PDB file of C-alpha atoms in Angstrom:
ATOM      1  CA  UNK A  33    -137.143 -49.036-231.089  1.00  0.00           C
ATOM      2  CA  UNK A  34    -135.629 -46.099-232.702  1.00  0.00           C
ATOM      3  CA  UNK A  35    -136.823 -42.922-232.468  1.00  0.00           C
ATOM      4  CA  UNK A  36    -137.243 -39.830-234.760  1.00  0.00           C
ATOM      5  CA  UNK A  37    -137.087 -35.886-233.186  1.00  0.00           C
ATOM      6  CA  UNK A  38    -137.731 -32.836-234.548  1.00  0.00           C
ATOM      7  CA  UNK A  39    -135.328 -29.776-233.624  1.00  0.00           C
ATOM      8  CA  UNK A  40    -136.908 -26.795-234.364  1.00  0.00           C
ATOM      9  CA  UNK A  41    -133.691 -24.345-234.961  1.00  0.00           C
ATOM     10  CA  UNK A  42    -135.775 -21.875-236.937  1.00  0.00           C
ATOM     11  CA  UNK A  43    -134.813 -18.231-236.973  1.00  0.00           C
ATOM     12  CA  UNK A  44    -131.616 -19.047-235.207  1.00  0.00           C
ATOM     13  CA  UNK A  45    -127.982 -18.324-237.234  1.00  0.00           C
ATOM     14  CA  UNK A  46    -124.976 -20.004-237.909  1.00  0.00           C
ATOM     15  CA  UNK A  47    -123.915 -21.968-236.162  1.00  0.00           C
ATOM     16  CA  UNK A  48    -126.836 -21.782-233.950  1.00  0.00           C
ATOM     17  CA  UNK A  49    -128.546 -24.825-235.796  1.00  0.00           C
ATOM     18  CA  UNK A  50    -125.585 -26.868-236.038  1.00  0.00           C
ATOM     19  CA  UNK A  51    -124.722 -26.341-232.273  1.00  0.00           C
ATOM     20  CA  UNK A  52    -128.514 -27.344-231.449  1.00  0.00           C
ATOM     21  CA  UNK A  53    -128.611 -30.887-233.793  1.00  0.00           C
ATOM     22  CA  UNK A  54    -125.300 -31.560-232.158  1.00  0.00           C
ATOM     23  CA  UNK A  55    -126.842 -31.372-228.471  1.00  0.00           C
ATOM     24  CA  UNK A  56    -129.809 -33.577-229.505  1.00  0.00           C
ATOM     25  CA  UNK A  57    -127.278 -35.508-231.475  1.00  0.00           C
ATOM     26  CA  UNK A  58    -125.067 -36.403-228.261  1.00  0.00           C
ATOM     27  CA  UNK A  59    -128.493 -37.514-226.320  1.00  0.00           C
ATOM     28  CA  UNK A  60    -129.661 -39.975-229.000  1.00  0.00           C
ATOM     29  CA  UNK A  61    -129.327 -43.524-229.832  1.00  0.00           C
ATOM     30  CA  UNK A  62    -127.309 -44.707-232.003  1.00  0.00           C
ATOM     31  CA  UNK A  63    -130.138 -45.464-235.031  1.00  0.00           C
ATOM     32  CA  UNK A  64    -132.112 -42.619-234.277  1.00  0.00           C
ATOM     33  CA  UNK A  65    -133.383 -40.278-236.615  1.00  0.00           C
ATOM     34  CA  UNK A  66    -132.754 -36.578-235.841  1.00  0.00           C
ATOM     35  CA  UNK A  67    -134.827 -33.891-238.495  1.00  0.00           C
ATOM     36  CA  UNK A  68    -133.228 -30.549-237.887  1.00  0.00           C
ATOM     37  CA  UNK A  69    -135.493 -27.627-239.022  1.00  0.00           C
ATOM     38  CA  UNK A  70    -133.866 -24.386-239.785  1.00  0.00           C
ATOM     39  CA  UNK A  71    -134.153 -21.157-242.135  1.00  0.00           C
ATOM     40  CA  UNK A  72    -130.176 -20.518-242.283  1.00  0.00           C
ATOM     41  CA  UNK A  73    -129.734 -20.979-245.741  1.00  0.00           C
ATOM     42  CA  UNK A  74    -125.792 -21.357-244.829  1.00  0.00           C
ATOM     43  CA  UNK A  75    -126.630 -23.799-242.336  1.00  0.00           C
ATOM     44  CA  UNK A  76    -128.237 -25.630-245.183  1.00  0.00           C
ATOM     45  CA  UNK A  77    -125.054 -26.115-246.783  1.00  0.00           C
ATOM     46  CA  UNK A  78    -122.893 -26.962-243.411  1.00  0.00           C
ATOM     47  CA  UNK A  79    -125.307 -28.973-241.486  1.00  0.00           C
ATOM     48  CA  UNK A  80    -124.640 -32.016-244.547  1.00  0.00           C
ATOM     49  CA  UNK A  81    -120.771 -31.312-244.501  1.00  0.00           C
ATOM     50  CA  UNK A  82    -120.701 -31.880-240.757  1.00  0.00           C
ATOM     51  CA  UNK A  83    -122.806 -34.990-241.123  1.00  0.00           C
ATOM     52  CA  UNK A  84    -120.350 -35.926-243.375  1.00  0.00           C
ATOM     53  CA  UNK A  85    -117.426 -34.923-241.854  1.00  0.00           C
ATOM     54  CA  UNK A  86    -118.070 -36.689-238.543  1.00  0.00           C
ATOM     55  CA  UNK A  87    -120.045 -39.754-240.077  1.00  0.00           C
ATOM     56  CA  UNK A  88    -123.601 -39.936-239.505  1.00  0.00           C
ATOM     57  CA  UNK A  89    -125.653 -40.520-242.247  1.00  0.00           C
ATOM     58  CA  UNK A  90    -127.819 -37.740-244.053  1.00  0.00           C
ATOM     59  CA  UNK A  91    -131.395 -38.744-244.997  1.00  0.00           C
ATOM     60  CA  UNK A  92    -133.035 -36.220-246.649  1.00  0.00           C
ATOM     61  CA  UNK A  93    -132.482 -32.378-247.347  1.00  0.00           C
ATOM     62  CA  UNK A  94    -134.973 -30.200-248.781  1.00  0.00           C
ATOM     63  CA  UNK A  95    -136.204 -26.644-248.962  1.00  0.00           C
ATOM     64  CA  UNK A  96    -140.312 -26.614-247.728  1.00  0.00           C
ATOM     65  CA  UNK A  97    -141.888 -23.232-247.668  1.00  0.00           C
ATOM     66  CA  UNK A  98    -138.340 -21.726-246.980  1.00  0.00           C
ATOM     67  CA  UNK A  99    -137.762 -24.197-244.223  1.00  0.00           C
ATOM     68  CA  UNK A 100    -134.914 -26.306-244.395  1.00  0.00           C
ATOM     69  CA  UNK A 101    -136.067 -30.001-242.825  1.00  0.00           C
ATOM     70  CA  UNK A 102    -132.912 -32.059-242.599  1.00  0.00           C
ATOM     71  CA  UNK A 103    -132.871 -35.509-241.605  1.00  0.00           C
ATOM     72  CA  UNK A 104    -129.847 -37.135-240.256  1.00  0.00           C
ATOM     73  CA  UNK A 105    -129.636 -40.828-238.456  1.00  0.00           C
ATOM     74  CA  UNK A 106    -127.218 -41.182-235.790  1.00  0.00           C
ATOM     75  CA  UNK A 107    -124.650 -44.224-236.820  1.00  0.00           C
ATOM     76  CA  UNK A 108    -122.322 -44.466-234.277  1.00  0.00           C
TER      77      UNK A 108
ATOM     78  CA  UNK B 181    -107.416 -36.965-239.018  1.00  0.00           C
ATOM     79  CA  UNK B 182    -108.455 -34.216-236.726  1.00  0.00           C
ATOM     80  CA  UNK B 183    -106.453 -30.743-237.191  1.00  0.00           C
ATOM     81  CA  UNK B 184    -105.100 -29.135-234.381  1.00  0.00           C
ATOM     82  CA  UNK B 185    -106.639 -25.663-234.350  1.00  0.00           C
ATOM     83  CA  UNK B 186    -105.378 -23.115-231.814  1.00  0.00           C
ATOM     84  CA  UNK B 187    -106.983 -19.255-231.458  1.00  0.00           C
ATOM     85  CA  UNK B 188    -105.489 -16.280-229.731  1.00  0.00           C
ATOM     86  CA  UNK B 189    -108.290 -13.707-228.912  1.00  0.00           C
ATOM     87  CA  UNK B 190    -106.877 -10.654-227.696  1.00  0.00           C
ATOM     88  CA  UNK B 191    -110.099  -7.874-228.706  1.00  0.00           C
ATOM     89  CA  UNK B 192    -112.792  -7.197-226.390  1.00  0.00           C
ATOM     90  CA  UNK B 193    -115.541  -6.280-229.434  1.00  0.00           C
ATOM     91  CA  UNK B 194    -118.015  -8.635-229.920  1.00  0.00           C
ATOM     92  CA  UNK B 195    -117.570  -9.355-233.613  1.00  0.00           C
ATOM     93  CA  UNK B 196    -114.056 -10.401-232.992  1.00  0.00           C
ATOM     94  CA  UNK B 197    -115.301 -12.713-230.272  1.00  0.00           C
ATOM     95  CA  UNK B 198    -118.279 -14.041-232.033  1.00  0.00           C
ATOM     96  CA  UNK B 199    -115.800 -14.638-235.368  1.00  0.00           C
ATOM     97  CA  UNK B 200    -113.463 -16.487-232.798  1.00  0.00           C
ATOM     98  CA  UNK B 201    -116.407 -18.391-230.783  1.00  0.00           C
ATOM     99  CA  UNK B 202    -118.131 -19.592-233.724  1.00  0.00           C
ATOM    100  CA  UNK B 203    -114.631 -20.939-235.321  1.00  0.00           C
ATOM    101  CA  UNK B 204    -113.603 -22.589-232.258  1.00  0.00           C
ATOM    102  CA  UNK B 205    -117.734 -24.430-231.641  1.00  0.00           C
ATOM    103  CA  UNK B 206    -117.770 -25.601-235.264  1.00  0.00           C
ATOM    104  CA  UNK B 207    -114.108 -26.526-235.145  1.00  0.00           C
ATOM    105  CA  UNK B 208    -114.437 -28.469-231.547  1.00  0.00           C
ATOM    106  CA  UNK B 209    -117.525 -30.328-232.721  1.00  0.00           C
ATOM    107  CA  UNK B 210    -116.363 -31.659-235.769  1.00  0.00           C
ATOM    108  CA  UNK B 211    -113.805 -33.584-234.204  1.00  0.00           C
ATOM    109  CA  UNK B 212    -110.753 -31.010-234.491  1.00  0.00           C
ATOM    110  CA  UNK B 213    -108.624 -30.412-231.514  1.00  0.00           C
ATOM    111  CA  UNK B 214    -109.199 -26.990-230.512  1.00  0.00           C
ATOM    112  CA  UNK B 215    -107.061 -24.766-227.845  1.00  0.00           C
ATOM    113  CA  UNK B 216    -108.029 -21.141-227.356  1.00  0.00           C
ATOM    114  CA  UNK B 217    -105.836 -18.461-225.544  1.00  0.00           C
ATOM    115  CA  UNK B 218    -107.432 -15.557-223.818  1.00  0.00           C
ATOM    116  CA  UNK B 219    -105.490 -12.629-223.102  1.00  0.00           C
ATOM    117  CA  UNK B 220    -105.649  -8.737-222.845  1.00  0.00           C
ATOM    118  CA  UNK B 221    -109.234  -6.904-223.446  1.00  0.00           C
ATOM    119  CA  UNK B 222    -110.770 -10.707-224.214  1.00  0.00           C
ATOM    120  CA  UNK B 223    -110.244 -12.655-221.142  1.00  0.00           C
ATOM    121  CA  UNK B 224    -112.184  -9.896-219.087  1.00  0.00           C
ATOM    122  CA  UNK B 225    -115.811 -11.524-220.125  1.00  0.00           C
ATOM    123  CA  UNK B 226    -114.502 -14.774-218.680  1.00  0.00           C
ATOM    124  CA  UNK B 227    -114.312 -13.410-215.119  1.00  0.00           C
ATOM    125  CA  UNK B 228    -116.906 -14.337-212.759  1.00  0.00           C
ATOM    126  CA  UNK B 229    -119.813 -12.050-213.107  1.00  0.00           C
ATOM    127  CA  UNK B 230    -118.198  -9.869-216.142  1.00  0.00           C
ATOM    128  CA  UNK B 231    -120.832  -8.634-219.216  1.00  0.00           C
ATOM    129  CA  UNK B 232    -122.306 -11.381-221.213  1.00  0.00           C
ATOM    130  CA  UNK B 233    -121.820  -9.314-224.163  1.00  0.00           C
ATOM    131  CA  UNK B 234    -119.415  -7.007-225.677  1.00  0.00           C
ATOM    132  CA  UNK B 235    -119.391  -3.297-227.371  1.00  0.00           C
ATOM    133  CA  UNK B 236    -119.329  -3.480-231.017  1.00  0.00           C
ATOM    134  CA  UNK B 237    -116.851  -2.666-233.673  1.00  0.00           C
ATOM    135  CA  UNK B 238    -119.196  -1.989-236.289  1.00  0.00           C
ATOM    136  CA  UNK B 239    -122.438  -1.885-237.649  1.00  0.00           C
ATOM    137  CA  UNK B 240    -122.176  -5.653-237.607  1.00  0.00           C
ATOM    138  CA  UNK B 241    -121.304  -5.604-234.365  1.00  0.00           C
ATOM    139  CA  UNK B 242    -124.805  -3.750-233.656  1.00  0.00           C
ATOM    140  CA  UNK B 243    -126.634  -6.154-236.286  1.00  0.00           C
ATOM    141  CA  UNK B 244    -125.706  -9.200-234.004  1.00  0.00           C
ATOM    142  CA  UNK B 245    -126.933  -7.391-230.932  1.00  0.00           C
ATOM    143  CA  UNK B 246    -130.591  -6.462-232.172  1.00  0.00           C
ATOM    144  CA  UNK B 247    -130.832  -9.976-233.472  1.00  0.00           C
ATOM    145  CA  UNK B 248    -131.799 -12.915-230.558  1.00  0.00           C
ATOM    146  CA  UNK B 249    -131.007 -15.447-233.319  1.00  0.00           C
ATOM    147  CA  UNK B 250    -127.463 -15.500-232.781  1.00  0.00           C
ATOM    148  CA  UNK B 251    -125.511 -17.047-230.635  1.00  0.00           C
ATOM    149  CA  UNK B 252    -124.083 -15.274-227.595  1.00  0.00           C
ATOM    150  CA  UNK B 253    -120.054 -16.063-228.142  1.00  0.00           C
ATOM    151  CA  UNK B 254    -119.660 -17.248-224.001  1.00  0.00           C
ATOM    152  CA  UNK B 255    -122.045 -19.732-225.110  1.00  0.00           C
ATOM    153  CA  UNK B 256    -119.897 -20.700-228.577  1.00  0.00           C
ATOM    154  CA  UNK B 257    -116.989 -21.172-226.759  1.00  0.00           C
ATOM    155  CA  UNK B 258    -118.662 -22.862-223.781  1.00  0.00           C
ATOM    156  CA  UNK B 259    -119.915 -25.641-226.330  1.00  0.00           C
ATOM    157  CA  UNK B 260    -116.659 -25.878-228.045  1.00  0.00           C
ATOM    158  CA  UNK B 261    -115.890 -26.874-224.538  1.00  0.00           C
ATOM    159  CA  UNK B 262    -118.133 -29.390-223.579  1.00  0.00           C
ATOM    160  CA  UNK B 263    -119.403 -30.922-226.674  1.00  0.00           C
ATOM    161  CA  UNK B 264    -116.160 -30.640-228.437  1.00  0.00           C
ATOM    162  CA  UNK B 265    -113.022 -30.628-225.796  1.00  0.00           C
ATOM    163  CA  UNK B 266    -112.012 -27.327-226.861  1.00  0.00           C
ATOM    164  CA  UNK B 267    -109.531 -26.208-224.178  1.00  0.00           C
ATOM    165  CA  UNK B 268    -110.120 -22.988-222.973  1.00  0.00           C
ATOM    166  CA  UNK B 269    -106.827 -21.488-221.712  1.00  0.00           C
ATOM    167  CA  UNK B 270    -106.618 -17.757-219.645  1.00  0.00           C
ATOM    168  CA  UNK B 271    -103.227 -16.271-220.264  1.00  0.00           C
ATOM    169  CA  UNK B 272    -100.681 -16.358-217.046  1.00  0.00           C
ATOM    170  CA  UNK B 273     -99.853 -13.102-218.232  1.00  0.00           C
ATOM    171  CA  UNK B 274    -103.196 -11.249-218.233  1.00  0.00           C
ATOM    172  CA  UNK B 275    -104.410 -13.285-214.912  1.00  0.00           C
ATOM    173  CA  UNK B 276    -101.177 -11.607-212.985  1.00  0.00           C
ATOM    174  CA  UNK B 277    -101.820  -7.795-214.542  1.00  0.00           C
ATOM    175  CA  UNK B 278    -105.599  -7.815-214.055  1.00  0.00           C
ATOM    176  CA  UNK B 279    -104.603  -9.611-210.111  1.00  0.00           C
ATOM    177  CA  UNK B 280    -107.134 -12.741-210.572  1.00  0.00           C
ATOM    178  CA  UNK B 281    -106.816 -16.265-209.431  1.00  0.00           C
ATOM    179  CA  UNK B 282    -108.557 -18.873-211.566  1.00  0.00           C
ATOM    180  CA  UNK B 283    -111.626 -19.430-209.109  1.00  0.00           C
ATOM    181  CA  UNK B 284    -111.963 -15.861-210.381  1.00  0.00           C
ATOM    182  CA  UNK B 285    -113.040 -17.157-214.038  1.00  0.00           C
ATOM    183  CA  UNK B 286    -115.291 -18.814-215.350  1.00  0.00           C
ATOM    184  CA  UNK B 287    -115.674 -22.653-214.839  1.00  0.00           C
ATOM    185  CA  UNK B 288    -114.791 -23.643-218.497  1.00  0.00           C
ATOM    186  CA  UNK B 289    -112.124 -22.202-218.660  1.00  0.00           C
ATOM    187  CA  UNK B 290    -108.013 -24.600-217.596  1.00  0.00           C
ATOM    188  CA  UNK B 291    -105.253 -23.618-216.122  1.00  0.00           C
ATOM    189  CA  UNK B 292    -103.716 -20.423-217.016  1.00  0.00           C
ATOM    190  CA  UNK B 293    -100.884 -20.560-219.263  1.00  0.00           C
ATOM    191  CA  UNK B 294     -97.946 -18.950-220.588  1.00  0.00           C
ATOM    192  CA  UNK B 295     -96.860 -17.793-223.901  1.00  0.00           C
ATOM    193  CA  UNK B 296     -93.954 -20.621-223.887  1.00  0.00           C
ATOM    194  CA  UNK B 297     -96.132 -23.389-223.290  1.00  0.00           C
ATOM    195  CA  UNK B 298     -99.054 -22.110-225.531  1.00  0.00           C
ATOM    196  CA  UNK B 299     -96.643 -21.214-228.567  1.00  0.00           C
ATOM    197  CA  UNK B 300     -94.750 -24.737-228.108  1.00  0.00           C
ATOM    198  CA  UNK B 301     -98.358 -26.843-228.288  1.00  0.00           C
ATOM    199  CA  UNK B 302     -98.987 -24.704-231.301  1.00  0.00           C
ATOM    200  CA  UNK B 303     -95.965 -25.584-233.129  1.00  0.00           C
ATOM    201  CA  UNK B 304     -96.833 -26.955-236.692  1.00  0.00           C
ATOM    202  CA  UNK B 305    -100.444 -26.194-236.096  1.00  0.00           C
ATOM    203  CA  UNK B 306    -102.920 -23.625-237.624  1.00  0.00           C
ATOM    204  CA  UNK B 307    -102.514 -20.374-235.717  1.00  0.00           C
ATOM    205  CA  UNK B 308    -105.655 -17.590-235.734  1.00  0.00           C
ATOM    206  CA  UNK B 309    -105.741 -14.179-234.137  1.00  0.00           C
ATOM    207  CA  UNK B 310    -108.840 -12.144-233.294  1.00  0.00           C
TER     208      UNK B 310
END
């Protein structure tokens, strides 16, 4: 059964968010769902280019209340 | 294809070390190879028991300190160790003038190394100074 986590990286800064969905990343399974929530507006922007980059897969990215929820599944 | 990313950090402010730290974490984790060299005023925070942070530069410097959200750069660099393989490499050089031995430092951190063998893995590689 795979799982979905909230990371609560709020009122951290770059790369303070990416460092703490990469932590949580390394722990999960590999189908997991990982939603990373964080008011870095850079981190906004970098968060999806490491997802990229490294190849997960990016869900979902949107602004709520100036909270950035981003949801990535772990693929490998 | 990774990129082979190597850092010398020779400043002791924190700016310079929190530039260099963040680099190196971000680098390391997104698959790059990453080797960092630590030599005059920045290998000092590496000993054993030295500051966790450094004096800053500039009003930037003093910005990072009165914020908790950032990052403390000991803790970049330690990531870009273990999450990332980052090697973490005290300079020979600094580690003879300042009369340490490597239990002295700080557990992330390899062997210490010469100029020779730092500048030779570096050939063809990116090269950044902070």
């Amino acid at each position: 059964m795979n799982e979905m986590k909230t990371i609560d990286a709020r009122n951290t800064f770059c790369p303070g968010p990416l460092m703490e969905l990469i932590t949580y990343m390394k722990q999960a399974s590999v189908g997991d769902t990982l939603e990373l929530l964080s008011t870095d507006e850079g981190s906004a922007a970098d968060v999806p280019e490491w997802v990229k980059k490294v190849g997960h897969e990016l869900i979902s990215s949107e602004n709520v209340e100036g909270v950035w929820h981003v949801k990535v599944r772990k693929a490998k | 294809m990774a990129r082979r990313i190597n850092i010398v950090c020779v400043s002791g402010t924190r700016e310079r070390l929190q530039m260099a730290g963040m680099i190196a974490s971000v680098a390391a984790a997104s698959g790059d190879e990453v080797s960092v060299f630590f030599s005059m005023n920045a290998l000092a925070y590496f000993v054993k028991g030295a500051d966790e942070q450094a004096p800053a530069e500039g009003h930037f410097g003093e910005l990072m300190e009165s914020n908790t959200g950032v990052p403390p750069f000991k803790q970049l660099f330690k990531f870009a160790a273990e999450m990332g393989d980052a090697k973490l490499l005290p300079c020979s050089m600094a580690i003879d003038l300042l009369e340490l031995g490597q239990d002295d430092l700080e557990p992330e951190l390899g062997e210490p190394t010469g100029l020779t063998v730092f500048l030779g893995d570096s050939a063809g590689a990116q090269l950044l100074t902070f």
